[in-house]
Amino acid sequence: VQLQASGGGLVQAGGSLRLSCAASGRIFSSSLMGWFRQAPGKEREFVTAIRWGSDLRYYADSVKGRFAISRDNAKNTVYLQMDSLKPEDTAVYYCVTGSRYSRRPDDYPYWGQGTQVTVSS
């Protein structure tokens, strides 16, 4: 499985960005696609995930109500709509896929290359 993330950039606080992650290779309906992020000097943290074959979604408390994950199965693409962005959302965002839900980075065997999101105050 290969993952290609895009859509990062620089935005002012309160603004919005949408990230995309295109997946190629063998993807099962039971698989999860999601996003982690890593801010400078911090560990990677779980942001959100969605299953390919259902509407089940998971969110970190820090982004609940501001971020929304969605998917387009026909395009094998997952999107992360980020609204009401805060400076503390500044990080490199990584697209991931795995077979089971987890908030641990080590449980996701496939990672995209990361895309920088910078939120200015």
Short mmCIF file of the N, C-alpha and C atoms (twelve columns), coordinates in Angstrom:
data_MODEL
# 
_entry.id   MODEL 
# 
loop_
_atom_site.group_PDB 
_atom_site.id 
_atom_site.type_symbol 
_atom_site.label_atom_id 
_atom_site.label_alt_id 
_atom_site.label_comp_id 
_atom_site.label_asym_id 
_atom_site.label_seq_id 
_atom_site.Cartn_x 
_atom_site.Cartn_y 
_atom_site.Cartn_z 
_atom_site.pdbx_PDB_model_num 
ATOM 1   N N  . VAL A 1   0.847   -1.188 0.000  1 
ATOM 2   C CA . VAL A 1   0.000   0.000  0.000  1 
ATOM 3   C C  . VAL A 1   0.890   1.249  0.000  1 
ATOM 4   N N  . GLN A 2   0.538   2.183  -0.854 1 
ATOM 5   C CA . GLN A 2   1.250   3.463  -0.882 1 
ATOM 6   C C  . GLN A 2   0.266   4.588  -0.626 1 
ATOM 7   N N  . LEU A 3   0.723   5.579  0.122  1 
ATOM 8   C CA . LEU A 3   -0.124  6.703  0.486  1 
ATOM 9   C C  . LEU A 3   0.534   7.997  0.048  1 
ATOM 10  N N  . GLN A 4   -0.253  8.863  -0.580 1 
ATOM 11  C CA . GLN A 4   0.254   10.144 -1.055 1 
ATOM 12  C C  . GLN A 4   -0.599  11.256 -0.473 1 
ATOM 13  N N  . ALA A 5   -0.005  12.020 0.443  1 
ATOM 14  C CA . ALA A 5   -0.738  13.099 1.098  1 
ATOM 15  C C  . ALA A 5   -0.449  14.434 0.420  1 
ATOM 16  N N  . SER A 6   -1.440  15.306 0.470  1 
ATOM 17  C CA . SER A 6   -1.276  16.645 -0.096 1 
ATOM 18  C C  . SER A 6   -2.239  17.606 0.586  1 
ATOM 19  N N  . GLY A 7   -2.029  18.909 0.355  1 
ATOM 20  C CA . GLY A 7   -2.983  19.899 0.820  1 
ATOM 21  C C  . GLY A 7   -2.542  20.746 1.984  1 
ATOM 22  N N  . GLY A 8   -1.358  20.530 2.520  1 
ATOM 23  C CA . GLY A 8   -0.902  21.358 3.626  1 
ATOM 24  C C  . GLY A 8   -0.595  22.774 3.180  1 
ATOM 25  N N  . GLY A 9   -0.285  23.624 4.147  1 
ATOM 26  C CA . GLY A 9   0.045   24.995 3.818  1 
ATOM 27  C C  . GLY A 9   0.045   25.882 5.039  1 
ATOM 28  N N  . LEU A 10  0.062   27.178 4.784  1 
ATOM 29  C CA . LEU A 10  0.065   28.188 5.832  1 
ATOM 30  C C  . LEU A 10  -1.289  28.877 5.864  1 
ATOM 31  N N  . VAL A 11  -1.861  28.978 7.059  1 
ATOM 32  C CA . VAL A 11  -3.173  29.594 7.202  1 
ATOM 33  C C  . VAL A 11  -3.205  30.359 8.514  1 
ATOM 34  N N  . GLN A 12  -4.031  31.390 8.568  1 
ATOM 35  C CA . GLN A 12  -4.179  32.145 9.808  1 
ATOM 36  C C  . GLN A 12  -5.110  31.411 10.765 1 
ATOM 37  N N  . ALA A 13  -4.956  31.690 12.029 1 
ATOM 38  C CA . ALA A 13  -5.833  31.104 13.037 1 
ATOM 39  C C  . ALA A 13  -7.285  31.401 12.684 1 
ATOM 40  N N  . GLY A 14  -8.131  30.384 12.841 1 
ATOM 41  C CA . GLY A 14  -9.533  30.517 12.486 1 
ATOM 42  C C  . GLY A 14  -9.838  30.096 11.061 1 
ATOM 43  N N  . GLY A 15  -8.794  29.888 10.278 1 
ATOM 44  C CA . GLY A 15  -8.973  29.503 8.887  1 
ATOM 45  C C  . GLY A 15  -9.178  28.011 8.720  1 
ATOM 46  N N  . SER A 16  -9.205  27.586 7.446  1 
ATOM 47  C CA . SER A 16  -9.481  26.195 7.110  1 
ATOM 48  C C  . SER A 16  -8.462  25.680 6.100  1 
ATOM 49  N N  . LEU A 17  -8.256  24.386 6.140  1 
ATOM 50  C CA . LEU A 17  -7.458  23.676 5.147  1 
ATOM 51  C C  . LEU A 17  -8.089  22.310 4.932  1 
ATOM 52  N N  . ARG A 18  -7.861  21.749 3.754  1 
ATOM 53  C CA . ARG A 18  -8.291  20.378 3.499  1 
ATOM 54  C C  . ARG A 18  -7.109  19.566 3.012  1 
ATOM 55  N N  . LEU A 19  -6.848  18.475 3.718  1 
ATOM 56  C CA . LEU A 19  -5.806  17.551 3.322  1 
ATOM 57  C C  . LEU A 19  -6.423  16.389 2.558  1 
ATOM 58  N N  . SER A 20  -5.646  15.843 1.637  1 
ATOM 59  C CA . SER A 20  -6.076  14.672 0.884  1 
ATOM 60  C C  . SER A 20  -5.021  13.582 1.021  1 
ATOM 61  N N  . CYS A 21  -5.482  12.347 0.946  1 
ATOM 62  C CA . CYS A 21  -4.567  11.207 0.971  1 
ATOM 63  C C  . CYS A 21  -5.073  10.167 -0.014 1 
ATOM 64  N N  . ALA A 22  -4.304  9.960  -1.066 1 
ATOM 65  C CA . ALA A 22  -4.659  8.972  -2.088 1 
ATOM 66  C C  . ALA A 22  -3.924  7.682  -1.792 1 
ATOM 67  N N  . ALA A 23  -4.678  6.588  -1.771 1 
ATOM 68  C CA . ALA A 23  -4.105  5.281  -1.468 1 
ATOM 69  C C  . ALA A 23  -4.063  4.422  -2.715 1 
ATOM 70  N N  . SER A 24  -3.012  3.647  -2.847 1 
ATOM 71  C CA . SER A 24  -2.904  2.685  -3.944 1 
ATOM 72  C C  . SER A 24  -2.456  1.354  -3.370 1 
ATOM 73  N N  . GLY A 25  -2.801  0.283  -4.073 1 
ATOM 74  C CA . GLY A 25  -2.475  -1.052 -3.587 1 
ATOM 75  C C  . GLY A 25  -3.704  -1.743 -3.023 1 
ATOM 76  N N  . ARG A 26  -3.483  -2.812 -2.264 1 
ATOM 77  C CA . ARG A 26  -4.586  -3.602 -1.733 1 
ATOM 78  C C  . ARG A 26  -5.167  -2.932 -0.497 1 
ATOM 79  N N  . ILE A 27  -6.427  -2.543 -0.624 1 
ATOM 80  C CA . ILE A 27  -7.137  -1.912 0.473  1 
ATOM 81  C C  . ILE A 27  -8.403  -2.698 0.747  1 
ATOM 82  N N  . PHE A 28  -8.605  -3.112 1.980  1 
ATOM 83  C CA . PHE A 28  -9.762  -3.901 2.353  1 
ATOM 84  C C  . PHE A 28  -10.818 -3.017 3.005  1 
ATOM 85  N N  . SER A 29  -12.071 -3.439 2.863  1 
ATOM 86  C CA . SER A 29  -13.163 -2.636 3.416  1 
ATOM 87  C C  . SER A 29  -13.062 -2.520 4.924  1 
ATOM 88  N N  . SER A 30  -12.392 -3.468 5.561  1 
ATOM 89  C CA . SER A 30  -12.245 -3.420 7.016  1 
ATOM 90  C C  . SER A 30  -11.079 -2.542 7.462  1 
ATOM 91  N N  . SER A 31  -10.292 -2.072 6.504  1 
ATOM 92  C CA . SER A 31  -9.127  -1.253 6.846  1 
ATOM 93  C C  . SER A 31  -9.541  0.121  7.333  1 
ATOM 94  N N  . LEU A 32  -8.639  0.720  8.082  1 
ATOM 95  C CA . LEU A 32  -8.829  2.096  8.504  1 
ATOM 96  C C  . LEU A 32  -7.835  2.993  7.781  1 
ATOM 97  N N  . MET A 33  -8.286  4.187  7.475  1 
ATOM 98  C CA . MET A 33  -7.408  5.250  7.005  1 
ATOM 99  C C  . MET A 33  -7.497  6.370  8.020  1 
ATOM 100 N N  . GLY A 34  -6.397  7.021  8.262  1 
ATOM 101 C CA . GLY A 34  -6.449  8.082  9.250  1 
ATOM 102 C C  . GLY A 34  -5.291  9.047  9.140  1 
ATOM 103 N N  . TRP A 35  -5.215  9.899  10.152 1 
ATOM 104 C CA . TRP A 35  -4.178  10.923 10.191 1 
ATOM 105 C C  . TRP A 35  -3.553  10.990 11.589 1 
ATOM 106 N N  . PHE A 36  -2.253  11.108 11.588 1 
ATOM 107 C CA . PHE A 36  -1.502  11.466 12.781 1 
ATOM 108 C C  . PHE A 36  -0.842  12.808 12.503 1 
ATOM 109 N N  . ARG A 37  -0.364  13.435 13.549 1 
ATOM 110 C CA . ARG A 37  0.408   14.663 13.373 1 
ATOM 111 C C  . ARG A 37  1.546   14.700 14.372 1 
ATOM 112 N N  . GLN A 38  2.579   15.454 13.982 1 
ATOM 113 C CA . GLN A 38  3.732   15.599 14.856 1 
ATOM 114 C C  . GLN A 38  4.204   17.039 14.839 1 
ATOM 115 N N  . ALA A 39  4.126   17.676 15.983 1 
ATOM 116 C CA . ALA A 39  4.616   19.043 16.146 1 
ATOM 117 C C  . ALA A 39  6.087   19.000 16.549 1 
ATOM 118 N N  . PRO A 40  6.826   20.070 16.300 1 
ATOM 119 C CA . PRO A 40  8.245   20.092 16.661 1 
ATOM 120 C C  . PRO A 40  8.466   19.785 18.136 1 
ATOM 121 N N  . GLY A 41  9.351   18.834 18.402 1 
ATOM 122 C CA . GLY A 41  9.689   18.490 19.773 1 
ATOM 123 C C  . GLY A 41  8.670   17.623 20.482 1 
ATOM 124 N N  . LYS A 42  7.643   17.189 19.758 1 
ATOM 125 C CA . LYS A 42  6.595   16.364 20.369 1 
ATOM 126 C C  . LYS A 42  6.492   15.027 19.670 1 
ATOM 127 N N  . GLU A 43  5.836   14.091 20.342 1 
ATOM 128 C CA . GLU A 43  5.611   12.785 19.755 1 
ATOM 129 C C  . GLU A 43  4.449   12.839 18.765 1 
ATOM 130 N N  . ARG A 44  4.429   11.850 17.893 1 
ATOM 131 C CA . ARG A 44  3.307   11.753 16.961 1 
ATOM 132 C C  . ARG A 44  2.037   11.462 17.738 1 
ATOM 133 N N  . GLU A 45  0.943   12.124 17.344 1 
ATOM 134 C CA . GLU A 45  -0.320  11.915 18.040 1 
ATOM 135 C C  . GLU A 45  -1.427  11.618 17.045 1 
ATOM 136 N N  . PHE A 46  -2.354  10.797 17.482 1 
ATOM 137 C CA . PHE A 46  -3.514  10.428 16.691 1 
ATOM 138 C C  . PHE A 46  -4.415  11.641 16.495 1 
ATOM 139 N N  . VAL A 47  -4.936  11.776 15.273 1 
ATOM 140 C CA . VAL A 47  -5.865  12.864 14.986 1 
ATOM 141 C C  . VAL A 47  -7.260  12.311 14.695 1 
ATOM 142 N N  . THR A 48  -7.346  11.428 13.713 1 
ATOM 143 C CA . THR A 48  -8.653  10.915 13.306 1 
ATOM 144 C C  . THR A 48  -8.479  9.685  12.431 1 
ATOM 145 N N  . ALA A 49  -9.533  8.874  12.311 1 
ATOM 146 C CA . ALA A 49  -9.503  7.701  11.444 1 
ATOM 147 C C  . ALA A 49  -10.913 7.368  10.998 1 
ATOM 148 N N  . ILE A 50  -10.992 6.658  9.861  1 
ATOM 149 C CA . ILE A 50  -12.276 6.237  9.313  1 
ATOM 150 C C  . ILE A 50  -12.091 4.877  8.668  1 
ATOM 151 N N  . ARG A 51  -13.121 4.056  8.721  1 
ATOM 152 C CA . ARG A 51  -13.073 2.760  8.057  1 
ATOM 153 C C  . ARG A 51  -13.536 2.918  6.609  1 
ATOM 154 N N  . TRP A 52  -12.886 2.152  5.714  1 
ATOM 155 C CA . TRP A 52  -13.274 2.196  4.320  1 
ATOM 156 C C  . TRP A 52  -14.709 1.719  4.117  1 
ATOM 157 N N  . GLY A 53  -15.116 0.702  4.884  1 
ATOM 158 C CA . GLY A 53  -16.381 0.040  4.603  1 
ATOM 159 C C  . GLY A 53  -17.557 0.471  5.452  1 
ATOM 160 N N  . SER A 54  -17.381 1.513  6.262  1 
ATOM 161 C CA . SER A 54  -18.489 1.971  7.094  1 
ATOM 162 C C  . SER A 54  -18.322 3.460  7.363  1 
ATOM 163 N N  . ASP A 55  -19.277 4.012  8.090  1 
ATOM 164 C CA . ASP A 55  -19.205 5.434  8.442  1 
ATOM 165 C C  . ASP A 55  -18.600 5.647  9.824  1 
ATOM 166 N N  . LEU A 56  -17.969 4.614  10.348 1 
ATOM 167 C CA . LEU A 56  -17.388 4.726  11.681 1 
ATOM 168 C C  . LEU A 56  -16.164 5.631  11.632 1 
ATOM 169 N N  . ARG A 57  -16.186 6.666  12.463 1 
ATOM 170 C CA . ARG A 57  -15.110 7.631  12.529 1 
ATOM 171 C C  . ARG A 57  -14.617 7.774  13.958 1 
ATOM 172 N N  . TYR A 58  -13.358 8.117  14.090 1 
ATOM 173 C CA . TYR A 58  -12.754 8.329  15.401 1 
ATOM 174 C C  . TYR A 58  -12.012 9.662  15.374 1 
ATOM 175 N N  . TYR A 59  -12.090 10.407 16.481 1 
ATOM 176 C CA . TYR A 59  -11.433 11.710 16.565 1 
ATOM 177 C C  . TYR A 59  -10.725 11.867 17.905 1 
ATOM 178 N N  . ALA A 60  -9.592  12.557 17.864 1 
ATOM 179 C CA . ALA A 60  -8.958  12.993 19.101 1 
ATOM 180 C C  . ALA A 60  -9.815  14.101 19.699 1 
ATOM 181 N N  . ASP A 61  -9.830  14.173 21.019 1 
ATOM 182 C CA . ASP A 61  -10.635 15.195 21.688 1 
ATOM 183 C C  . ASP A 61  -10.229 16.601 21.255 1 
ATOM 184 N N  . SER A 62  -8.951  16.776 20.961 1 
ATOM 185 C CA . SER A 62  -8.435  18.107 20.642 1 
ATOM 186 C C  . SER A 62  -8.948  18.640 19.302 1 
ATOM 187 N N  . VAL A 63  -9.478  17.763 18.450 1 
ATOM 188 C CA . VAL A 63  -9.946  18.220 17.137 1 
ATOM 189 C C  . VAL A 63  -11.435 17.985 16.932 1 
ATOM 190 N N  . LYS A 64  -12.081 17.328 17.869 1 
ATOM 191 C CA . LYS A 64  -13.505 17.018 17.741 1 
ATOM 192 C C  . LYS A 64  -14.310 18.299 17.577 1 
ATOM 193 N N  . GLY A 65  -15.186 18.293 16.578 1 
ATOM 194 C CA . GLY A 65  -16.006 19.470 16.316 1 
ATOM 195 C C  . GLY A 65  -15.367 20.477 15.383 1 
ATOM 196 N N  . ARG A 66  -14.074 20.327 15.121 1 
ATOM 197 C CA . ARG A 66  -13.371 21.248 14.211 1 
ATOM 198 C C  . ARG A 66  -12.875 20.536 12.955 1 
ATOM 199 N N  . PHE A 67  -12.484 19.282 13.098 1 
ATOM 200 C CA . PHE A 67  -11.967 18.506 11.980 1 
ATOM 201 C C  . PHE A 67  -13.010 17.459 11.572 1 
ATOM 202 N N  . ALA A 68  -13.009 17.133 10.275 1 
ATOM 203 C CA . ALA A 68  -13.911 16.100 9.779  1 
ATOM 204 C C  . ALA A 68  -13.183 15.241 8.751  1 
ATOM 205 N N  . ILE A 69  -13.249 13.931 8.950  1 
ATOM 206 C CA . ILE A 69  -12.635 13.004 8.010  1 
ATOM 207 C C  . ILE A 69  -13.721 12.432 7.119  1 
ATOM 208 N N  . SER A 70  -13.389 12.259 5.850  1 
ATOM 209 C CA . SER A 70  -14.331 11.665 4.911  1 
ATOM 210 C C  . SER A 70  -13.545 10.851 3.892  1 
ATOM 211 N N  . ARG A 71  -14.270 10.095 3.076  1 
ATOM 212 C CA . ARG A 71  -13.568 9.268  2.094  1 
ATOM 213 C C  . ARG A 71  -14.362 9.231  0.808  1 
ATOM 214 N N  . ASP A 72  -13.633 8.952  -0.261 1 
ATOM 215 C CA . ASP A 72  -14.232 8.709  -1.576 1 
ATOM 216 C C  . ASP A 72  -13.704 7.356  -2.019 1 
ATOM 217 N N  . ASN A 73  -14.521 6.329  -1.852 1 
ATOM 218 C CA . ASN A 73  -14.062 4.974  -2.148 1 
ATOM 219 C C  . ASN A 73  -13.703 4.805  -3.617 1 
ATOM 220 N N  . ALA A 74  -14.413 5.471  -4.490 1 
ATOM 221 C CA . ALA A 74  -14.141 5.338  -5.920 1 
ATOM 222 C C  . ALA A 74  -12.754 5.856  -6.277 1 
ATOM 223 N N  . LYS A 75  -12.288 6.855  -5.523 1 
ATOM 224 C CA . LYS A 75  -10.974 7.438  -5.782 1 
ATOM 225 C C  . LYS A 75  -9.914  6.916  -4.819 1 
ATOM 226 N N  . ASN A 76  -10.306 6.018  -3.904 1 
ATOM 227 C CA . ASN A 76  -9.366  5.539  -2.886 1 
ATOM 228 C C  . ASN A 76  -8.684  6.703  -2.172 1 
ATOM 229 N N  . THR A 77  -9.468  7.701  -1.849 1 
ATOM 230 C CA . THR A 77  -8.921  8.917  -1.262 1 
ATOM 231 C C  . THR A 77  -9.673  9.269  0.014  1 
ATOM 232 N N  . VAL A 78  -8.906  9.699  1.003  1 
ATOM 233 C CA . VAL A 78  -9.449  10.166 2.262  1 
ATOM 234 C C  . VAL A 78  -9.134  11.651 2.397  1 
ATOM 235 N N  . TYR A 79  -10.077 12.386 2.967  1 
ATOM 236 C CA . TYR A 79  -9.921  13.824 3.134  1 
ATOM 237 C C  . TYR A 79  -9.989  14.195 4.607  1 
ATOM 238 N N  . LEU A 80  -9.266  15.229 4.970  1 
ATOM 239 C CA . LEU A 80  -9.343  15.784 6.310  1 
ATOM 240 C C  . LEU A 80  -9.657  17.262 6.179  1 
ATOM 241 N N  . GLN A 81  -10.893 17.617 6.484  1 
ATOM 242 C CA . GLN A 81  -11.309 19.012 6.488  1 
ATOM 243 C C  . GLN A 81  -11.025 19.592 7.864  1 
ATOM 244 N N  . MET A 82  -10.205 20.621 7.888  1 
ATOM 245 C CA . MET A 82  -9.795  21.227 9.153  1 
ATOM 246 C C  . MET A 82  -10.310 22.664 9.202  1 
ATOM 247 N N  . ASP A 83  -11.213 22.918 10.120 1 
ATOM 248 C CA . ASP A 83  -11.800 24.254 10.298 1 
ATOM 249 C C  . ASP A 83  -11.407 24.812 11.654 1 
ATOM 250 N N  . SER A 84  -11.612 26.104 11.807 1 
ATOM 251 C CA . SER A 84  -11.301 26.778 13.081 1 
ATOM 252 C C  . SER A 84  -9.906  26.415 13.572 1 
ATOM 253 N N  . LEU A 85  -8.960  26.476 12.672 1 
ATOM 254 C CA . LEU A 85  -7.598  26.064 13.000 1 
ATOM 255 C C  . LEU A 85  -6.978  26.967 14.059 1 
ATOM 256 N N  . LYS A 86  -6.161  26.357 14.891 1 
ATOM 257 C CA . LYS A 86  -5.478  27.040 15.980 1 
ATOM 258 C C  . LYS A 86  -3.969  26.910 15.787 1 
ATOM 259 N N  . PRO A 87  -3.190  27.808 16.359 1 
ATOM 260 C CA . PRO A 87  -1.724  27.674 16.247 1 
ATOM 261 C C  . PRO A 87  -1.224  26.328 16.753 1 
ATOM 262 N N  . GLU A 88  -1.893  25.769 17.752 1 
ATOM 263 C CA . GLU A 88  -1.455  24.470 18.285 1 
ATOM 264 C C  . GLU A 88  -1.746  23.313 17.338 1 
ATOM 265 N N  . ASP A 89  -2.431  23.564 16.239 1 
ATOM 266 C CA . ASP A 89  -2.629  22.541 15.213 1 
ATOM 267 C C  . ASP A 89  -1.422  22.460 14.271 1 
ATOM 268 N N  . THR A 90  -0.496  23.381 14.413 1 
ATOM 269 C CA . THR A 90  0.703   23.374 13.576 1 
ATOM 270 C C  . THR A 90  1.492   22.089 13.779 1 
ATOM 271 N N  . ALA A 91  1.732   21.379 12.683 1 
ATOM 272 C CA . ALA A 91  2.422   20.086 12.748 1 
ATOM 273 C C  . ALA A 91  2.612   19.561 11.330 1 
ATOM 274 N N  . VAL A 92  3.393   18.503 11.241 1 
ATOM 275 C CA . VAL A 92  3.415   17.698 10.019 1 
ATOM 276 C C  . VAL A 92  2.318   16.651 10.166 1 
ATOM 277 N N  . TYR A 93  1.454   16.578 9.174  1 
ATOM 278 C CA . TYR A 93  0.335   15.641 9.206  1 
ATOM 279 C C  . TYR A 93  0.645   14.450 8.313  1 
ATOM 280 N N  . TYR A 94  0.462   13.244 8.878  1 
ATOM 281 C CA . TYR A 94  0.765   12.013 8.175  1 
ATOM 282 C C  . TYR A 94  -0.516  11.216 7.954  1 
ATOM 283 N N  . CYS A 95  -0.657  10.736 6.738  1 
ATOM 284 C CA . CYS A 95  -1.741  9.820  6.408  1 
ATOM 285 C C  . CYS A 95  -1.283  8.400  6.740  1 
ATOM 286 N N  . VAL A 96  -2.171  7.589  7.303  1 
ATOM 287 C CA . VAL A 96  -1.816  6.228  7.693  1 
ATOM 288 C C  . VAL A 96  -2.930  5.274  7.308  1 
ATOM 289 N N  . THR A 97  -2.586  3.994  7.235  1 
ATOM 290 C CA . THR A 97  -3.597  2.960  7.091  1 
ATOM 291 C C  . THR A 97  -3.173  1.730  7.862  1 
ATOM 292 N N  . GLY A 98  -4.178  1.024  8.374  1 
ATOM 293 C CA . GLY A 98  -3.917  -0.182 9.138  1 
ATOM 294 C C  . GLY A 98  -5.154  -1.040 9.192  1 
ATOM 295 N N  . SER A 99  -5.021  -2.170 9.853  1 
ATOM 296 C CA . SER A 99  -6.121  -3.128 9.859  1 
ATOM 297 C C  . SER A 99  -7.038  -2.976 11.064 1 
ATOM 298 N N  . ARG A 100 -6.588  -2.317 12.128 1 
ATOM 299 C CA . ARG A 100 -7.444  -2.176 13.304 1 
ATOM 300 C C  . ARG A 100 -7.298  -0.788 13.910 1 
ATOM 301 N N  . TYR A 101 -8.344  -0.371 14.598 1 
ATOM 302 C CA . TYR A 101 -8.336  0.942  15.208 1 
ATOM 303 C C  . TYR A 101 -7.353  0.979  16.376 1 
ATOM 304 N N  . SER A 102 -6.544  2.005  16.385 1 
ATOM 305 C CA . SER A 102 -5.605  2.227  17.472 1 
ATOM 306 C C  . SER A 102 -5.198  3.692  17.456 1 
ATOM 307 N N  . ARG A 103 -4.790  4.193  18.608 1 
ATOM 308 C CA . ARG A 103 -4.256  5.560  18.679 1 
ATOM 309 C C  . ARG A 103 -2.736  5.536  18.805 1 
ATOM 310 N N  . ARG A 104 -2.159  4.352  18.652 1 
ATOM 311 C CA . ARG A 104 -0.722  4.195  18.734 1 
ATOM 312 C C  . ARG A 104 -0.118  4.209  17.344 1 
ATOM 313 N N  . PRO A 105 0.877   5.040  17.086 1 
ATOM 314 C CA . PRO A 105 1.487   5.087  15.751 1 
ATOM 315 C C  . PRO A 105 2.037   3.739  15.302 1 
ATOM 316 N N  . ASP A 106 2.573   2.963  16.242 1 
ATOM 317 C CA . ASP A 106 3.209   1.699  15.872 1 
ATOM 318 C C  . ASP A 106 2.217   0.680  15.310 1 
ATOM 319 N N  . ASP A 107 0.939   0.891  15.525 1 
ATOM 320 C CA . ASP A 107 -0.078  -0.049 15.042 1 
ATOM 321 C C  . ASP A 107 -0.486  0.195  13.601 1 
ATOM 322 N N  . TYR A 108 0.104   1.207  12.976 1 
ATOM 323 C CA . TYR A 108 -0.197  1.497  11.574 1 
ATOM 324 C C  . TYR A 108 1.042   1.218  10.732 1 
ATOM 325 N N  . PRO A 109 1.003   0.191  9.890  1 
ATOM 326 C CA . PRO A 109 2.199   -0.204 9.143  1 
ATOM 327 C C  . PRO A 109 2.513   0.668  7.929  1 
ATOM 328 N N  . TYR A 110 1.520   1.413  7.450  1 
ATOM 329 C CA . TYR A 110 1.741   2.187  6.231  1 
ATOM 330 C C  . TYR A 110 1.543   3.677  6.516  1 
ATOM 331 N N  . TRP A 111 2.526   4.460  6.071  1 
ATOM 332 C CA . TRP A 111 2.519   5.909  6.312  1 
ATOM 333 C C  . TRP A 111 2.796   6.664  5.024  1 
ATOM 334 N N  . GLY A 112 2.121   7.786  4.853  1 
ATOM 335 C CA . GLY A 112 2.447   8.691  3.767  1 
ATOM 336 C C  . GLY A 112 3.640   9.547  4.139  1 
ATOM 337 N N  . GLN A 113 4.003   10.448 3.239  1 
ATOM 338 C CA . GLN A 113 5.233   11.203 3.409  1 
ATOM 339 C C  . GLN A 113 5.095   12.412 4.337  1 
ATOM 340 N N  . GLY A 114 3.892   12.790 4.707  1 
ATOM 341 C CA . GLY A 114 3.695   13.932 5.597  1 
ATOM 342 C C  . GLY A 114 3.519   15.221 4.832  1 
ATOM 343 N N  . THR A 115 2.668   16.077 5.349  1 
ATOM 344 C CA . THR A 115 2.442   17.392 4.750  1 
ATOM 345 C C  . THR A 115 2.376   18.419 5.875  1 
ATOM 346 N N  . GLN A 116 3.061   19.541 5.682  1 
ATOM 347 C CA . GLN A 116 3.178   20.546 6.732  1 
ATOM 348 C C  . GLN A 116 1.935   21.427 6.783  1 
ATOM 349 N N  . VAL A 117 1.423   21.595 7.993  1 
ATOM 350 C CA . VAL A 117 0.344   22.542 8.248  1 
ATOM 351 C C  . VAL A 117 0.851   23.553 9.264  1 
ATOM 352 N N  . THR A 118 0.810   24.816 8.908  1 
ATOM 353 C CA . THR A 118 1.260   25.874 9.792  1 
ATOM 354 C C  . THR A 118 0.128   26.868 9.998  1 
ATOM 355 N N  . VAL A 119 -0.210  27.101 11.261 1 
ATOM 356 C CA . VAL A 119 -1.286  28.027 11.596 1 
ATOM 357 C C  . VAL A 119 -0.674  29.209 12.339 1 
ATOM 358 N N  . SER A 120 -0.787  30.384 11.752 1 
ATOM 359 C CA . SER A 120 -0.219  31.578 12.370 1 
ATOM 360 C C  . SER A 120 -1.251  32.261 13.256 1 
ATOM 361 N N  . SER A 121 -0.757  32.893 14.312 1 
ATOM 362 C CA . SER A 121 -1.663  33.560 15.255 1 
ATOM 363 C C  . SER A 121 -1.922  34.995 14.855 1 
# 
